[in-house]
Amino acid sequence: MDRLVKPDRNEVQVLFIKSQKCSSTFKLTNLMHTMTVAVSLTTTNPSIFSINKPFSIIPPLSSSNYTLQLIDYHHHHPPLSDPPDAVTIRTAMLPTGKAHHDDLRRLFSKPGPHVFRDAVLTISFVGPTVAEFLITTHHTLTHERFKLFTNSLSQCTKPQLTSLIKPAIEHGNAETVAVLIKAGANPNFRDSAGKSLIPYAIQSGNFDILKLLVDSGTRIDNSVDLVLHEAAAMNRIDFMEFLFDSFRDELDVNSVNQNGETPIHVAAIHGHVEAIEFSVSIGVNPNAVDINGSTALHFAASNGNLNAVEFLLECSNVKYVRNRFGKTAFALAEENKHFQLGETLRFGDLLFRASRVDDVHALKRLLGEGAWVNRTDQNGWTALHWAAFKGRIKSVKVLIDHGACVDLVDDAGYTPLHCAVEAGHLQVAILLIGYGGSQVSLKSFQGVVATLDLESLEKHVTLISS
């Protein structure tokens, strides 16, 4: 005979609740038709668990209920063990049908063929407290612990499942998040601040969790979630691309946080050039100012982020913008002793000065050191605008030879040729036209400045063209 009794389950599930007495019941049925069976129940950890009837008698074809209880356990986390604790069921036939407690103790204290080891019931703890403990203490669950986690959800309500999803995301375990959603957790849960789960997924740094939430239907409220800000702070371009593609209709890429900062401000604060570049590529305004009038360039310069400063100088026109404290980006760099950065911020100024005074040697040196030839000042003028306006023909030649754009317009729509004509510099105007300058009709300059000999200019242009 294989066994004398049959348990109604393979494991005993204990609903664990902090600071409360925890217990669970199970049932044993006597399989013998005519014989009474004696039962002995023991646990692998008697210092933690007790059973209300460690010795008992079950009449033929009858059943008996038993209660497993946690003994005076005052900890806030469940007493998990590996391997799990268990209840061992031993039985013996009792021909007399009756026995006292001491008789049963003696019966099972003597090993022999008369004692059957009928079953071993695993003790498992279930409920939200157990699930949360497993989530928050293990970033990666072993196979056994993952089984415990899955089992622990069996006694959780849907609101309890939903309350577990945020800590699961924060601890970066995509498997547990997937199990919770499958079990009934609401992926569109919002916390007390109105935030969706998406910002927490970004902060976890786990792309699988982010994708899982989006695939599960999680939506955002960008005025609260500010998902691009979150991703920019971490320089996670993969997150930014995915978020932009997934929530294009809900995203205002120029939305601001409580400090008036756009994603490009956040990226600049951290010196994340890749995030700055991506932000610009999707339409974030590099010239935007926060509540203090500071631009992304102010932050990059203040924090000494050289690469960020160089990129922002190329894509924005805010080098001379003063914040509410009257500081330019250059002033902040100097103030914080980022002297090399200060030179970078002054590069354009030095280039403009050399162009104005026709310092060809300084021009060549600055351009050789990496000064951007088409950088603009606060009015949109390039060094070529300045050289043309001042009639510095040698500087004009050097600048054009180094890639200066002859048709670049300033904030008023003027090209370097316009500047040369307005200032009456005939030779410079001829040179610019010879290099393929503005296609604007020469007659359009008539009346702009009376000192320019337009007929002579047209004659020279004709000679050049022929």
XYZ file of C-alpha atoms in Angstrom, residues 11 16 20 39 63 65 81 85 88 157 181 194 271 277-278 286 291 312 383 460:
20
model
C 1.266 22.713 -0.389
C 1.338 36.455 5.530
C -0.694 39.457 12.649
C -1.393 10.463 12.098
C -11.413 13.315 7.182
C -8.841 19.318 9.441
C 13.790 29.462 3.537
C 9.853 24.596 4.983
C 5.788 15.837 6.972
C -6.694 41.333 -5.103
C 0.172 42.681 -15.490
C -0.802 61.882 -11.148
C 26.347 67.618 -20.093
C 21.492 66.688 -30.273
C 18.463 64.386 -30.299
C 17.749 75.399 -28.294
C 11.934 80.838 -15.403
C 24.932 74.645 -28.524
C 32.608 87.190 -39.509
C 32.955 95.002 -63.194
